[in-house]
Amino acid sequence: MHDANLSGDVAADGDGLDATTPVWAVFGDLMSGLLGAFVLILLVALASQLELVTRLQDEIRQHQLEEQRRQALERALAAPLAAGRVTLDHGRIGISGSLLFAFGSADLNPEGHQLLKSLAGPLAAYLKSRDEILMVSGFTDDRQVRGSSRQFADNWELSAQRALTVTRTLIEEGLPAADVFAAAFGAQQPVASNADAEGRARNRRVEMAPTARPARGAASAAHG
């Protein structure tokens, strides 16, 4: 009886060892799966970090290019900037409308013509060095165009004619016609309140902004 019980105990112990073996195998598979998931998460994190670093480097490079552009414009326009005849804000060259035109007129006055003449050469050199073109934009205040002659139908037409006058003058003074174009904004995009005379005077302005030259393919498609 004793031997039989002993044999039974041994058999039972043997059965117990066999029962535990699959548990360790499952545990090993689980650990392998967890390790694989951890590696996958780590790779995703590293990829995200690399993308973030690349984006940051691109932003730094873009900021440096913008700073170089600003400095180049400042050098090109050093004299009129120092005299306070033009302003430079985020790459946009601003000229007060009263410096160029009489109130409600699109005819360039002598002082304005002299200013544009002094700007044409430096702007031409700047645009050529960077292969850019110049957008000349006209802006008005929000008061309706008045007068018996009704020379202009509205502020859009007045701002367009002023932008064209500046554009043509720059071309006459040596800026290549292919490097400049005109745009009209009327009373849109004011830089000050139109509630008082000072604000309205600031809104009557002409801006010139160097911009990227359109790709030849895009230009051809537009003409087609």
PDB file of C-alpha atoms in Angstrom:
ATOM      1  CA  MET A   1       0.000   0.000   0.000  1.00  0.00           C
ATOM      2  CA  HIS A   2       2.778   2.341   0.882  1.00  0.00           C
ATOM      3  CA  ASP A   3       4.508   1.754  -2.454  1.00  0.00           C
ATOM      4  CA  ALA A   4       1.246   2.314  -4.264  1.00  0.00           C
ATOM      5  CA  ASN A   5       0.678   5.595  -2.478  1.00  0.00           C
ATOM      6  CA  LEU A   6       4.236   6.662  -3.216  1.00  0.00           C
ATOM      7  CA  SER A   7       3.802   5.848  -6.858  1.00  0.00           C
ATOM      8  CA  GLY A   8       0.585   7.821  -6.879  1.00  0.00           C
ATOM      9  CA  ASP A   9       2.296  10.795  -5.286  1.00  0.00           C
ATOM     10  CA  VAL A  10       5.108  10.656  -7.831  1.00  0.00           C
ATOM     11  CA  ALA A  11       2.610  10.406 -10.620  1.00  0.00           C
ATOM     12  CA  ALA A  12       0.710  13.327  -9.203  1.00  0.00           C
ATOM     13  CA  ASP A  13       3.908  15.345  -8.959  1.00  0.00           C
ATOM     14  CA  GLY A  14       4.759  14.488 -12.506  1.00  0.00           C
ATOM     15  CA  ASP A  15       1.332  15.567 -13.653  1.00  0.00           C
ATOM     16  CA  GLY A  16       1.835  18.881 -11.807  1.00  0.00           C
ATOM     17  CA  LEU A  17       5.106  19.614 -13.637  1.00  0.00           C
ATOM     18  CA  ASP A  18       3.534  18.906 -16.982  1.00  0.00           C
ATOM     19  CA  ALA A  19       0.638  21.233 -16.164  1.00  0.00           C
ATOM     20  CA  THR A  20       2.907  24.167 -15.353  1.00  0.00           C
ATOM     21  CA  THR A  21       5.031  23.965 -18.498  1.00  0.00           C
ATOM     22  CA  PRO A  22       2.485  25.647 -20.855  1.00  0.00           C
ATOM     23  CA  VAL A  23       2.116  28.556 -18.383  1.00  0.00           C
ATOM     24  CA  TRP A  24       5.781  29.514 -18.786  1.00  0.00           C
ATOM     25  CA  ALA A  25       5.502  29.171 -22.531  1.00  0.00           C
ATOM     26  CA  VAL A  26       2.509  31.512 -22.534  1.00  0.00           C
ATOM     27  CA  PHE A  27       4.392  33.906 -20.235  1.00  0.00           C
ATOM     28  CA  GLY A  28       7.316  33.903 -22.648  1.00  0.00           C
ATOM     29  CA  ASP A  29       5.022  34.665 -25.580  1.00  0.00           C
ATOM     30  CA  LEU A  30       3.434  37.463 -23.575  1.00  0.00           C
ATOM     31  CA  MET A  31       6.797  38.985 -22.750  1.00  0.00           C
ATOM     32  CA  SER A  32       7.841  38.744 -26.401  1.00  0.00           C
ATOM     33  CA  GLY A  33       4.630  40.501 -27.404  1.00  0.00           C
ATOM     34  CA  LEU A  34       5.139  43.221 -24.811  1.00  0.00           C
ATOM     35  CA  LEU A  35       8.725  43.711 -25.961  1.00  0.00           C
ATOM     36  CA  GLY A  36       7.569  43.980 -29.564  1.00  0.00           C
ATOM     37  CA  ALA A  37       4.909  46.524 -28.591  1.00  0.00           C
ATOM     38  CA  PHE A  38       7.479  48.525 -26.625  1.00  0.00           C
ATOM     39  CA  VAL A  39       9.859  48.542 -29.575  1.00  0.00           C
ATOM     40  CA  LEU A  40       7.027  49.651 -31.874  1.00  0.00           C
ATOM     41  CA  ILE A  41       6.046  52.460 -29.495  1.00  0.00           C
ATOM     42  CA  LEU A  42       9.697  53.502 -29.245  1.00  0.00           C
ATOM     43  CA  LEU A  43      10.045  53.591 -33.027  1.00  0.00           C
ATOM     44  CA  VAL A  44       6.884  55.689 -33.368  1.00  0.00           C
ATOM     45  CA  ALA A  45       8.149  58.065 -30.679  1.00  0.00           C
ATOM     46  CA  LEU A  46      11.526  58.367 -32.395  1.00  0.00           C
ATOM     47  CA  ALA A  47       9.848  59.009 -35.763  1.00  0.00           C
ATOM     48  CA  SER A  48       7.666  61.716 -34.213  1.00  0.00           C
ATOM     49  CA  GLN A  49      10.703  63.271 -32.551  1.00  0.00           C
ATOM     50  CA  LEU A  50      12.606  63.230 -35.844  1.00  0.00           C
ATOM     51  CA  GLU A  51       9.662  64.880 -37.624  1.00  0.00           C
ATOM     52  CA  LEU A  52       9.494  67.533 -34.891  1.00  0.00           C
ATOM     53  CA  VAL A  53      13.210  68.242 -35.178  1.00  0.00           C
ATOM     54  CA  THR A  54      12.967  68.462 -38.979  1.00  0.00           C
ATOM     55  CA  ARG A  55      10.013  70.851 -38.734  1.00  0.00           C
ATOM     56  CA  LEU A  56      11.862  72.989 -36.210  1.00  0.00           C
ATOM     57  CA  GLN A  57      14.922  73.119 -38.459  1.00  0.00           C
ATOM     58  CA  ASP A  58      12.713  74.162 -41.398  1.00  0.00           C
ATOM     59  CA  GLU A  59      11.139  76.931 -39.295  1.00  0.00           C
ATOM     60  CA  ILE A  60      14.568  78.156 -38.185  1.00  0.00           C
ATOM     61  CA  ARG A  61      15.787  78.118 -41.787  1.00  0.00           C
ATOM     62  CA  GLN A  62      12.675  80.009 -42.928  1.00  0.00           C
ATOM     63  CA  HIS A  63      13.153  82.573 -40.161  1.00  0.00           C
ATOM     64  CA  GLN A  64      16.776  83.048 -41.193  1.00  0.00           C
ATOM     65  CA  LEU A  65      15.755  83.540 -44.828  1.00  0.00           C
ATOM     66  CA  GLU A  66      13.127  86.094 -43.812  1.00  0.00           C
ATOM     67  CA  GLU A  67      15.670  87.924 -41.693  1.00  0.00           C
ATOM     68  CA  GLN A  68      18.147  87.983 -44.585  1.00  0.00           C
ATOM     69  CA  ARG A  69      15.370  89.261 -46.847  1.00  0.00           C
ATOM     70  CA  ARG A  70      14.480  92.020 -44.397  1.00  0.00           C
ATOM     71  CA  GLN A  71      18.094  93.096 -44.036  1.00  0.00           C
ATOM     72  CA  ALA A  72      18.568  93.133 -47.821  1.00  0.00           C
ATOM     73  CA  LEU A  73      15.496  95.333 -48.232  1.00  0.00           C
ATOM     74  CA  GLU A  74      16.679  97.654 -45.471  1.00  0.00           C
ATOM     75  CA  ARG A  75      20.030  98.058 -47.222  1.00  0.00           C
ATOM     76  CA  ALA A  76      18.342  98.695 -50.573  1.00  0.00           C
ATOM     77  CA  LEU A  77      16.026 101.325 -49.074  1.00  0.00           C
ATOM     78  CA  ALA A  78      18.420 102.792 -46.507  1.00  0.00           C
ATOM     79  CA  ALA A  79      18.092 106.425 -47.660  1.00  0.00           C
ATOM     80  CA  PRO A  80      14.279 106.706 -47.912  1.00  0.00           C
ATOM     81  CA  LEU A  81      13.874 104.706 -44.703  1.00  0.00           C
ATOM     82  CA  ALA A  82      16.252 107.012 -42.849  1.00  0.00           C
ATOM     83  CA  ALA A  83      14.363 110.047 -44.175  1.00  0.00           C
ATOM     84  CA  GLY A  84      11.045 108.580 -43.036  1.00  0.00           C
ATOM     85  CA  ARG A  85       9.624 108.694 -46.556  1.00  0.00           C
ATOM     86  CA  VAL A  86       8.815 104.978 -46.594  1.00  0.00           C
ATOM     87  CA  THR A  87       8.170 102.326 -43.977  1.00  0.00           C
ATOM     88  CA  LEU A  88       9.123  98.663 -43.950  1.00  0.00           C
ATOM     89  CA  ASP A  89       6.954  96.191 -42.062  1.00  0.00           C
ATOM     90  CA  HIS A  90       7.316  92.418 -42.545  1.00  0.00           C
ATOM     91  CA  GLY A  91       8.722  92.906 -46.028  1.00  0.00           C
ATOM     92  CA  ARG A  92       6.003  95.356 -47.111  1.00  0.00           C
ATOM     93  CA  ILE A  93       7.171  98.823 -48.217  1.00  0.00           C
ATOM     94  CA  GLY A  94       4.611 101.448 -47.283  1.00  0.00           C
ATOM     95  CA  ILE A  95       4.199 104.962 -48.710  1.00  0.00           C
ATOM     96  CA  SER A  96       1.633 107.431 -47.432  1.00  0.00           C
ATOM     97  CA  GLY A  97      -0.967 108.319 -50.038  1.00  0.00           C
ATOM     98  CA  SER A  98      -0.588 112.030 -49.256  1.00  0.00           C
ATOM     99  CA  LEU A  99       3.094 111.815 -50.202  1.00  0.00           C
ATOM    100  CA  LEU A 100       2.176 110.562 -53.659  1.00  0.00           C
ATOM    101  CA  PHE A 101      -1.228 112.018 -54.528  1.00  0.00           C
ATOM    102  CA  ALA A 102      -3.521 114.917 -53.777  1.00  0.00           C
ATOM    103  CA  PHE A 103      -6.706 113.951 -51.957  1.00  0.00           C
ATOM    104  CA  GLY A 104      -9.071 112.037 -54.262  1.00  0.00           C
ATOM    105  CA  SER A 105      -6.585 112.102 -57.153  1.00  0.00           C
ATOM    106  CA  ALA A 106      -4.542 109.446 -58.937  1.00  0.00           C
ATOM    107  CA  ASP A 107      -2.166 111.965 -60.520  1.00  0.00           C
ATOM    108  CA  LEU A 108       1.319 111.663 -59.080  1.00  0.00           C
ATOM    109  CA  ASN A 109       2.657 114.833 -57.508  1.00  0.00           C
ATOM    110  CA  PRO A 110       6.302 115.969 -58.056  1.00  0.00           C
ATOM    111  CA  GLU A 111       7.472 114.883 -54.613  1.00  0.00           C
ATOM    112  CA  GLY A 112       5.954 111.446 -55.099  1.00  0.00           C
ATOM    113  CA  HIS A 113       7.508 111.102 -58.519  1.00  0.00           C
ATOM    114  CA  GLN A 114      10.929 111.944 -57.129  1.00  0.00           C
ATOM    115  CA  LEU A 115      10.501 109.352 -54.386  1.00  0.00           C
ATOM    116  CA  LEU A 116       9.531 106.617 -56.839  1.00  0.00           C
ATOM    117  CA  LYS A 117      12.453 107.560 -59.045  1.00  0.00           C
ATOM    118  CA  SER A 118      14.808 107.045 -56.089  1.00  0.00           C
ATOM    119  CA  LEU A 119      13.219 103.660 -55.346  1.00  0.00           C
ATOM    120  CA  ALA A 120      13.211 102.191 -58.863  1.00  0.00           C
ATOM    121  CA  GLY A 121      16.930 101.429 -59.079  1.00  0.00           C
ATOM    122  CA  PRO A 122      17.366  99.780 -55.647  1.00  0.00           C
ATOM    123  CA  LEU A 123      14.148  97.782 -56.093  1.00  0.00           C
ATOM    124  CA  ALA A 124      15.213  96.568 -59.548  1.00  0.00           C
ATOM    125  CA  ALA A 125      18.564  95.395 -58.166  1.00  0.00           C
ATOM    126  CA  TYR A 126      16.920  93.701 -55.180  1.00  0.00           C
ATOM    127  CA  LEU A 127      14.343  91.870 -57.312  1.00  0.00           C
ATOM    128  CA  LYS A 128      16.981  90.706 -59.778  1.00  0.00           C
ATOM    129  CA  SER A 129      19.236  89.365 -57.029  1.00  0.00           C
ATOM    130  CA  ARG A 130      16.405  87.264 -55.583  1.00  0.00           C
ATOM    131  CA  ASP A 131      14.454  86.515 -58.791  1.00  0.00           C
ATOM    132  CA  GLU A 132      11.292  88.014 -57.285  1.00  0.00           C
ATOM    133  CA  ILE A 133       8.578  90.347 -58.559  1.00  0.00           C
ATOM    134  CA  LEU A 134       6.974  93.406 -56.950  1.00  0.00           C
ATOM    135  CA  MET A 135       3.293  93.727 -56.113  1.00  0.00           C
ATOM    136  CA  VAL A 136       2.143  97.360 -55.950  1.00  0.00           C
ATOM    137  CA  SER A 137      -1.098  97.666 -53.956  1.00  0.00           C
ATOM    138  CA  GLY A 138      -3.415 100.657 -53.642  1.00  0.00           C
ATOM    139  CA  PHE A 139      -5.571 101.302 -50.549  1.00  0.00           C
ATOM    140  CA  THR A 140      -8.078 104.009 -49.595  1.00  0.00           C
ATOM    141  CA  ASP A 141     -10.057 105.003 -46.518  1.00  0.00           C
ATOM    142  CA  ASP A 142     -13.741 104.062 -46.259  1.00  0.00           C
ATOM    143  CA  ARG A 143     -15.240 107.376 -47.347  1.00  0.00           C
ATOM    144  CA  GLN A 144     -17.146 107.238 -50.606  1.00  0.00           C
ATOM    145  CA  VAL A 145     -15.644 108.922 -53.642  1.00  0.00           C
ATOM    146  CA  ARG A 146     -17.326 112.288 -54.124  1.00  0.00           C
ATOM    147  CA  GLY A 147     -17.127 115.116 -56.630  1.00  0.00           C
ATOM    148  CA  SER A 148     -19.040 116.417 -59.573  1.00  0.00           C
ATOM    149  CA  SER A 149     -16.621 114.978 -62.095  1.00  0.00           C
ATOM    150  CA  ARG A 150     -17.086 111.428 -60.781  1.00  0.00           C
ATOM    151  CA  GLN A 151     -13.681 110.530 -62.168  1.00  0.00           C
ATOM    152  CA  PHE A 152     -13.718 107.308 -60.167  1.00  0.00           C
ATOM    153  CA  ALA A 153     -16.758 105.122 -59.676  1.00  0.00           C
ATOM    154  CA  ASP A 154     -15.703 104.012 -56.198  1.00  0.00           C
ATOM    155  CA  ASN A 155     -12.735 103.418 -53.893  1.00  0.00           C
ATOM    156  CA  TRP A 156     -11.827 100.232 -55.743  1.00  0.00           C
ATOM    157  CA  GLU A 157     -11.299 102.196 -58.941  1.00  0.00           C
ATOM    158  CA  LEU A 158      -9.380 104.952 -57.157  1.00  0.00           C
ATOM    159  CA  SER A 159      -7.038 102.479 -55.449  1.00  0.00           C
ATOM    160  CA  ALA A 160      -6.558 100.577 -58.718  1.00  0.00           C
ATOM    161  CA  GLN A 161      -5.661 103.734 -60.638  1.00  0.00           C
ATOM    162  CA  ARG A 162      -3.201 104.838 -57.957  1.00  0.00           C
ATOM    163  CA  ALA A 163      -1.522 101.411 -57.987  1.00  0.00           C
ATOM    164  CA  LEU A 164      -1.287 101.566 -61.782  1.00  0.00           C
ATOM    165  CA  THR A 165       0.180 105.079 -61.643  1.00  0.00           C
ATOM    166  CA  VAL A 166       2.904 103.948 -59.250  1.00  0.00           C
ATOM    167  CA  THR A 167       3.552 100.802 -61.301  1.00  0.00           C
ATOM    168  CA  ARG A 168       3.906 102.731 -64.556  1.00  0.00           C
ATOM    169  CA  THR A 169       6.162 105.318 -62.952  1.00  0.00           C
ATOM    170  CA  LEU A 170       8.485 102.642 -61.594  1.00  0.00           C
ATOM    171  CA  ILE A 171       8.662 101.092 -65.072  1.00  0.00           C
ATOM    172  CA  GLU A 172       9.398 104.483 -66.614  1.00  0.00           C
ATOM    173  CA  GLU A 173      12.231 104.918 -64.102  1.00  0.00           C
ATOM    174  CA  GLY A 174      13.897 101.630 -64.992  1.00  0.00           C
ATOM    175  CA  LEU A 175      12.088  98.801 -63.191  1.00  0.00           C
ATOM    176  CA  PRO A 176      11.521  95.980 -65.739  1.00  0.00           C
ATOM    177  CA  ALA A 177       7.836  95.642 -66.636  1.00  0.00           C
ATOM    178  CA  ALA A 178       8.045  91.864 -66.128  1.00  0.00           C
ATOM    179  CA  ASP A 179       9.077  92.419 -62.514  1.00  0.00           C
ATOM    180  CA  VAL A 180       6.083  94.431 -61.284  1.00  0.00           C
ATOM    181  CA  PHE A 181       2.277  94.234 -61.216  1.00  0.00           C
ATOM    182  CA  ALA A 182      -0.560  96.251 -59.666  1.00  0.00           C
ATOM    183  CA  ALA A 183      -3.348  95.273 -57.261  1.00  0.00           C
ATOM    184  CA  ALA A 184      -6.297  97.193 -55.784  1.00  0.00           C
ATOM    185  CA  PHE A 185      -7.820  96.743 -52.324  1.00  0.00           C
ATOM    186  CA  GLY A 186     -10.064  99.796 -52.031  1.00  0.00           C
ATOM    187  CA  ALA A 187     -11.043 100.402 -48.414  1.00  0.00           C
ATOM    188  CA  GLN A 188     -10.351  96.793 -47.476  1.00  0.00           C
ATOM    189  CA  GLN A 189      -7.522  95.821 -45.110  1.00  0.00           C
ATOM    190  CA  PRO A 190      -7.243  99.121 -43.193  1.00  0.00           C
ATOM    191  CA  VAL A 191      -4.240  99.575 -40.900  1.00  0.00           C
ATOM    192  CA  ALA A 192      -6.041 102.065 -38.626  1.00  0.00           C
ATOM    193  CA  SER A 193      -9.546 103.099 -37.631  1.00  0.00           C
ATOM    194  CA  ASN A 194     -11.503 105.134 -40.160  1.00  0.00           C
ATOM    195  CA  ALA A 195     -13.279 106.920 -37.326  1.00  0.00           C
ATOM    196  CA  ASP A 196     -10.878 109.899 -37.327  1.00  0.00           C
ATOM    197  CA  ALA A 197      -8.812 111.911 -39.796  1.00  0.00           C
ATOM    198  CA  GLU A 198      -5.488 110.491 -38.618  1.00  0.00           C
ATOM    199  CA  GLY A 199      -6.628 106.912 -39.096  1.00  0.00           C
ATOM    200  CA  ARG A 200      -8.104 107.633 -42.521  1.00  0.00           C
ATOM    201  CA  ALA A 201      -4.837 109.277 -43.587  1.00  0.00           C
ATOM    202  CA  ARG A 202      -2.923 106.141 -42.598  1.00  0.00           C
ATOM    203  CA  ASN A 203      -5.309 103.959 -44.584  1.00  0.00           C
ATOM    204  CA  ARG A 204      -4.796 106.014 -47.763  1.00  0.00           C
ATOM    205  CA  ARG A 205      -1.543 104.413 -48.815  1.00  0.00           C
ATOM    206  CA  VAL A 206       0.378 102.464 -51.428  1.00  0.00           C
ATOM    207  CA  GLU A 207       2.301  99.339 -50.476  1.00  0.00           C
ATOM    208  CA  MET A 208       4.950  97.477 -52.422  1.00  0.00           C
ATOM    209  CA  ALA A 209       5.771  93.887 -51.527  1.00  0.00           C
ATOM    210  CA  PRO A 210       8.406  91.669 -53.168  1.00  0.00           C
ATOM    211  CA  THR A 211       6.944  88.232 -53.734  1.00  0.00           C
ATOM    212  CA  ALA A 212       7.927  84.937 -55.312  1.00  0.00           C
ATOM    213  CA  ARG A 213       7.871  84.844 -59.086  1.00  0.00           C
ATOM    214  CA  PRO A 214       5.154  82.474 -60.389  1.00  0.00           C
ATOM    215  CA  ALA A 215       6.441  79.228 -61.833  1.00  0.00           C
ATOM    216  CA  ARG A 216       6.495  79.192 -65.624  1.00  0.00           C
ATOM    217  CA  GLY A 217       4.167  76.207 -65.754  1.00  0.00           C
ATOM    218  CA  ALA A 218       1.592  77.948 -63.560  1.00  0.00           C
ATOM    219  CA  ALA A 219       1.832  81.112 -65.630  1.00  0.00           C
ATOM    220  CA  SER A 220       1.334  79.178 -68.861  1.00  0.00           C
ATOM    221  CA  ALA A 221      -1.700  77.389 -67.413  1.00  0.00           C
ATOM    222  CA  ALA A 222      -3.203  80.713 -66.305  1.00  0.00           C
ATOM    223  CA  HIS A 223      -2.814  82.174 -69.816  1.00  0.00           C
ATOM    224  CA  GLY A 224      -4.201  78.989 -71.369  1.00  0.00           C
TER     225      GLY A 224
END
